[in-house]
Amino acid sequence: MMMQFQPLGTRRLYRQIAEQIRDLLASGQYPLGARLPPERDMAAQLKVSRTSVREAIIALELAGLVEVRIGSGIYVSRVPGAGQPLFEAGDGGPGPFELLKARRIVEGEVAAEAAESIDDAALTELEHTIDAMEGMTPGSPEDDDRDRRFHVGIAEATHNGALVQTVRHYWDMRRGPMWRKLERHFQSPALRAAVIADHREILRALRERSPAAARKAMHRHIRRVEREFAQNVGPGNEPGEATPVPVQPTS
């Protein structure tokens, strides 16, 4: 008998999806080493975004239940016991894509505000930060620190302490295990070069004192990261690559 997904409630979607997949694995539907259905198929059946499924898969990977093989798919690495806890008590933090969306909304407006108030000294400091990133190992602590410094530096140029605290808080949340796992999977030299180019485009808009251009450049930058982190795991996820899971529509 095939297990069916259940309608989703009001708790964070990725947590609910992860728990349903855990129960599916515990039932024996997918044995050790089996490949799970493509994320887009699960998303379609659950009527949720594929990014919510991606977050659920990353949570399962951190719990040691699945292995994500870029270019191949998602495989069962350990069969869990029924009801095995996946999240620490009190762990109600947002998923990586929630955080990216919040950053895109807030940091876009921060960049627009900074374009009206930034001074030459701050522009020079931002340029030095980008230059320093050019010679660093992608994903290293030093690189991460310079990346954070660039974005916080833009917030500081607004001379608004609340905005500075908000951007700092988002960047501290970015250092969580789910974010790190996504980075390890999808960070690449091409993405790295694009991120630095994005930073220079943001700096150019700030130098022009153009709020609209600064907002647009920041949105483009963060959307790029969203797209990269949401790219397909498998080789193409053609029909028939994995057994579909029957689900009930959400209520």
Short mmCIF file of C-alpha atoms in Angstrom, two decimals:
data_model
loop_
_atom_site.label_atom_id
_atom_site.label_comp_id
_atom_site.label_asym_id
_atom_site.label_seq_id
_atom_site.Cartn_x
_atom_site.Cartn_y
_atom_site.Cartn_z
CA MET A 1 0.00 0.00 0.00
CA MET A 2 1.49 3.32 -1.05
CA MET A 3 1.69 6.03 1.56
CA GLN A 4 0.00 9.29 0.71
CA PHE A 5 1.06 12.75 1.70
CA GLN A 6 -1.42 14.53 3.96
CA PRO A 7 -2.85 18.05 3.61
CA LEU A 8 -0.43 20.61 4.99
CA GLY A 9 -1.20 22.77 8.01
CA THR A 10 -0.02 26.18 9.05
CA ARG A 11 3.46 25.33 10.38
CA ARG A 12 6.42 26.09 8.14
CA LEU A 13 5.92 24.14 4.95
CA TYR A 14 9.42 22.74 4.63
CA ARG A 15 9.19 21.20 8.11
CA GLN A 16 5.87 19.54 7.34
CA ILE A 17 7.14 18.24 4.00
CA ALA A 18 10.32 16.88 5.60
CA GLU A 19 8.31 15.05 8.25
CA GLN A 20 6.02 13.48 5.65
CA ILE A 21 8.97 12.30 3.59
CA ARG A 22 10.56 10.90 6.78
CA ASP A 23 7.38 8.90 7.42
CA LEU A 24 7.38 7.74 3.81
CA LEU A 25 10.92 6.41 4.22
CA ALA A 26 10.09 4.81 7.57
CA SER A 27 7.21 2.92 5.94
CA GLY A 28 9.63 1.17 3.58
CA GLN A 29 8.18 2.76 0.46
CA TYR A 30 11.69 3.80 -0.57
CA PRO A 31 14.40 1.41 0.69
CA LEU A 32 18.02 2.21 1.40
CA GLY A 33 19.75 3.46 -1.76
CA ALA A 34 16.50 4.19 -3.64
CA ARG A 35 16.17 7.43 -5.57
CA LEU A 36 13.35 9.73 -4.54
CA PRO A 37 11.01 11.39 -7.05
CA PRO A 38 12.15 14.69 -8.56
CA GLU A 39 11.50 17.70 -6.35
CA ARG A 40 9.24 19.26 -8.98
CA ASP A 41 6.98 16.16 -8.92
CA MET A 42 6.65 16.27 -5.14
CA ALA A 43 5.98 20.01 -5.30
CA ALA A 44 3.25 19.53 -7.91
CA GLN A 45 1.53 16.81 -5.90
CA LEU A 46 1.67 18.80 -2.66
CA LYS A 47 0.74 22.05 -4.46
CA VAL A 48 3.67 23.92 -2.92
CA SER A 49 6.69 25.69 -4.37
CA ARG A 50 9.71 23.62 -5.36
CA THR A 51 11.82 25.74 -3.05
CA SER A 52 9.77 24.49 -0.07
CA VAL A 53 10.53 20.93 -1.16
CA ARG A 54 14.20 21.84 -1.62
CA GLU A 55 14.33 23.13 1.97
CA ALA A 56 12.71 19.91 3.19
CA ILE A 57 15.26 17.80 1.32
CA ILE A 58 18.15 19.80 2.81
CA ALA A 59 16.67 19.28 6.30
CA LEU A 60 16.49 15.53 5.63
CA GLU A 61 20.07 15.56 4.38
CA LEU A 62 21.24 17.28 7.55
CA ALA A 63 19.41 14.56 9.53
CA GLY A 64 21.37 11.93 7.56
CA LEU A 65 18.32 10.39 5.88
CA VAL A 66 19.00 11.32 2.26
CA GLU A 67 21.98 12.18 0.10
CA VAL A 68 21.77 14.87 -2.58
CA ARG A 69 23.95 14.02 -5.57
CA ILE A 70 24.12 16.98 -7.91
CA GLY A 71 23.58 15.79 -11.47
CA SER A 72 22.03 12.52 -10.33
CA GLY A 73 19.23 12.96 -7.80
CA ILE A 74 18.21 12.41 -4.19
CA TYR A 75 18.91 9.01 -2.60
CA VAL A 76 17.89 7.34 0.65
CA SER A 77 21.00 7.08 2.83
CA ARG A 78 19.36 5.83 6.03
CA VAL A 79 15.93 4.44 6.83
CA PRO A 80 14.55 6.31 9.86
CA GLY A 81 12.41 5.10 12.67
CA ALA A 82 8.81 6.24 12.66
CA GLY A 83 8.52 9.74 14.10
CA GLN A 84 12.27 10.31 14.35
CA PRO A 85 12.79 13.97 15.38
CA LEU A 86 14.18 16.09 12.57
CA PHE A 87 14.34 19.44 14.28
CA GLU A 88 15.63 20.57 17.64
CA ALA A 89 13.05 21.70 20.18
CA GLY A 90 12.28 25.36 19.67
CA ASP A 91 13.87 25.40 16.22
CA GLY A 92 11.33 27.52 14.39
CA GLY A 93 13.69 29.51 12.21
CA PRO A 94 12.92 30.35 8.60
CA GLY A 95 14.25 28.29 5.71
CA PRO A 96 16.93 29.62 3.35
CA PHE A 97 14.48 30.70 0.65
CA GLU A 98 12.33 32.58 3.16
CA LEU A 99 15.47 34.38 4.25
CA LEU A 100 16.51 35.17 0.68
CA LYS A 101 13.09 36.62 -0.09
CA ALA A 102 13.20 38.78 3.04
CA ARG A 103 16.70 39.96 2.15
CA ARG A 104 15.62 40.81 -1.39
CA ILE A 105 12.73 42.94 -0.14
CA VAL A 106 14.61 44.69 2.65
CA GLU A 107 18.07 45.05 1.12
CA GLY A 108 16.58 46.37 -2.11
CA GLU A 109 15.08 49.27 -0.20
CA VAL A 110 18.23 49.67 1.90
CA ALA A 111 20.29 50.05 -1.28
CA ALA A 112 17.82 52.61 -2.63
CA GLU A 113 18.02 54.58 0.63
CA ALA A 114 21.82 54.37 0.69
CA ALA A 115 22.04 55.78 -2.84
CA GLU A 116 20.66 59.06 -1.51
CA SER A 117 22.97 59.40 1.47
CA ILE A 118 26.22 57.49 0.80
CA ASP A 119 29.46 59.49 0.91
CA ASP A 120 32.71 59.05 -1.01
CA ALA A 121 34.50 57.39 1.91
CA ALA A 122 31.82 54.69 2.13
CA LEU A 123 31.95 54.13 -1.62
CA THR A 124 35.72 53.66 -1.44
CA GLU A 125 35.37 51.18 1.43
CA LEU A 126 32.80 49.15 -0.53
CA GLU A 127 35.15 49.04 -3.51
CA HIS A 128 38.01 47.81 -1.34
CA THR A 129 35.74 45.10 0.06
CA ILE A 130 34.89 43.87 -3.43
CA ASP A 131 38.56 43.96 -4.45
CA ALA A 132 39.46 41.85 -1.42
CA MET A 133 36.83 39.25 -2.38
CA GLU A 134 38.46 38.79 -5.78
CA GLY A 135 41.46 37.01 -4.28
CA MET A 136 39.69 34.89 -1.67
CA THR A 137 38.64 31.25 -1.70
CA PRO A 138 34.88 31.07 -2.36
CA GLY A 139 33.01 29.99 0.75
CA SER A 140 35.94 30.57 3.11
CA PRO A 141 35.30 32.36 6.43
CA GLU A 142 37.27 35.37 5.16
CA ASP A 143 35.23 35.48 1.98
CA ASP A 144 31.98 35.21 3.90
CA ASP A 145 33.08 38.03 6.19
CA ARG A 146 33.82 40.35 3.24
CA ASP A 147 30.50 39.49 1.61
CA ARG A 148 28.69 40.33 4.84
CA ARG A 149 30.75 43.50 5.23
CA PHE A 150 29.70 44.68 1.75
CA HIS A 151 25.99 44.33 2.49
CA VAL A 152 26.20 45.71 6.02
CA GLY A 153 28.32 48.60 4.69
CA ILE A 154 25.48 49.59 2.38
CA ALA A 155 23.08 49.56 5.34
CA GLU A 156 25.51 51.69 7.36
CA ALA A 157 25.50 54.26 4.55
CA THR A 158 21.81 54.92 5.27
CA HIS A 159 22.72 56.23 8.76
CA ASN A 160 19.70 54.31 10.06
CA GLY A 161 20.59 52.07 12.99
CA ALA A 162 17.44 49.96 12.67
CA LEU A 163 18.27 49.09 9.06
CA VAL A 164 21.85 48.22 10.02
CA GLN A 165 20.63 45.88 12.78
CA THR A 166 18.13 44.26 10.43
CA VAL A 167 20.71 43.53 7.73
CA ARG A 168 23.18 42.22 10.31
CA HIS A 169 20.50 39.94 11.76
CA TYR A 170 19.65 38.52 8.33
CA TRP A 171 23.33 37.80 7.71
CA ASP A 172 23.72 36.08 11.07
CA MET A 173 20.73 33.87 10.20
CA ARG A 174 22.41 33.08 6.88
CA ARG A 175 25.15 31.22 8.73
CA GLY A 176 22.84 28.37 9.77
CA PRO A 177 23.41 24.72 8.76
CA MET A 178 20.76 24.63 6.03
CA TRP A 179 22.28 27.64 4.32
CA ARG A 180 25.76 26.14 4.55
CA LYS A 181 24.56 22.89 3.01
CA LEU A 182 22.97 24.75 0.09
CA GLU A 183 26.18 26.70 -0.46
CA ARG A 184 28.27 23.54 -0.53
CA HIS A 185 25.99 22.00 -3.15
CA PHE A 186 25.53 24.97 -5.45
CA GLN A 187 28.48 27.31 -4.96
CA SER A 188 30.55 27.33 -8.15
CA PRO A 189 33.26 29.46 -9.79
CA ALA A 190 30.65 30.77 -12.23
CA LEU A 191 28.29 31.81 -9.43
CA ARG A 192 31.19 33.34 -7.56
CA ALA A 193 32.22 35.48 -10.54
CA ALA A 194 28.60 36.53 -11.08
CA VAL A 195 28.20 37.56 -7.43
CA ILE A 196 31.28 39.79 -7.60
CA ALA A 197 30.03 41.31 -10.85
CA ASP A 198 26.68 41.95 -9.15
CA HIS A 199 28.45 43.71 -6.28
CA ARG A 200 30.23 45.98 -8.75
CA GLU A 201 26.92 46.77 -10.44
CA ILE A 202 25.38 47.68 -7.08
CA LEU A 203 28.39 49.90 -6.35
CA ARG A 204 28.04 51.58 -9.74
CA ALA A 205 24.40 52.43 -9.00
CA LEU A 206 25.35 53.82 -5.59
CA ARG A 207 28.04 55.99 -7.18
CA GLU A 208 25.43 57.34 -9.57
CA ARG A 209 23.25 58.18 -6.55
CA SER A 210 20.38 56.40 -8.29
CA PRO A 211 17.90 54.78 -5.86
CA ALA A 212 16.03 53.01 -8.66
CA ALA A 213 19.20 51.52 -10.15
CA ALA A 214 20.54 50.50 -6.73
CA ARG A 215 17.28 48.77 -5.83
CA LYS A 216 17.19 46.97 -9.19
CA ALA A 217 20.82 45.86 -8.93
CA MET A 218 20.31 44.47 -5.41
CA HIS A 219 17.16 42.63 -6.47
CA ARG A 220 18.98 41.13 -9.45
CA HIS A 221 21.84 40.01 -7.22
CA ILE A 222 19.71 38.20 -4.65
CA ARG A 223 17.40 36.68 -7.27
CA ARG A 224 20.48 35.19 -8.92
CA VAL A 225 21.35 33.38 -5.68
CA GLU A 226 17.73 32.21 -5.34
CA ARG A 227 17.82 30.75 -8.87
CA GLU A 228 21.14 29.00 -8.33
CA PHE A 229 20.04 27.45 -5.05
CA ALA A 230 16.79 26.25 -6.65
CA GLN A 231 18.30 24.62 -9.75
CA ASN A 232 17.53 20.99 -10.53
CA VAL A 233 19.45 18.38 -8.55
CA GLY A 234 19.09 15.57 -11.10
CA PRO A 235 20.16 15.32 -14.73
CA GLY A 236 16.85 16.53 -16.09
CA ASN A 237 14.20 14.77 -14.05
CA GLU A 238 12.57 13.17 -17.05
CA PRO A 239 9.37 11.16 -16.49
CA GLY A 240 10.05 7.67 -15.25
CA GLU A 241 13.26 8.47 -13.40
CA ALA A 242 11.65 7.75 -10.06
CA THR A 243 8.36 6.32 -8.87
CA PRO A 244 5.82 9.08 -8.29
CA VAL A 245 4.20 9.38 -4.87
CA PRO A 246 0.39 9.75 -4.82
CA VAL A 247 -0.69 12.70 -2.71
CA GLN A 248 -3.83 14.45 -1.62
CA PRO A 249 -4.27 18.12 -2.54
CA THR A 250 -3.76 20.57 0.28
CA SER A 251 -6.88 21.99 1.85
#
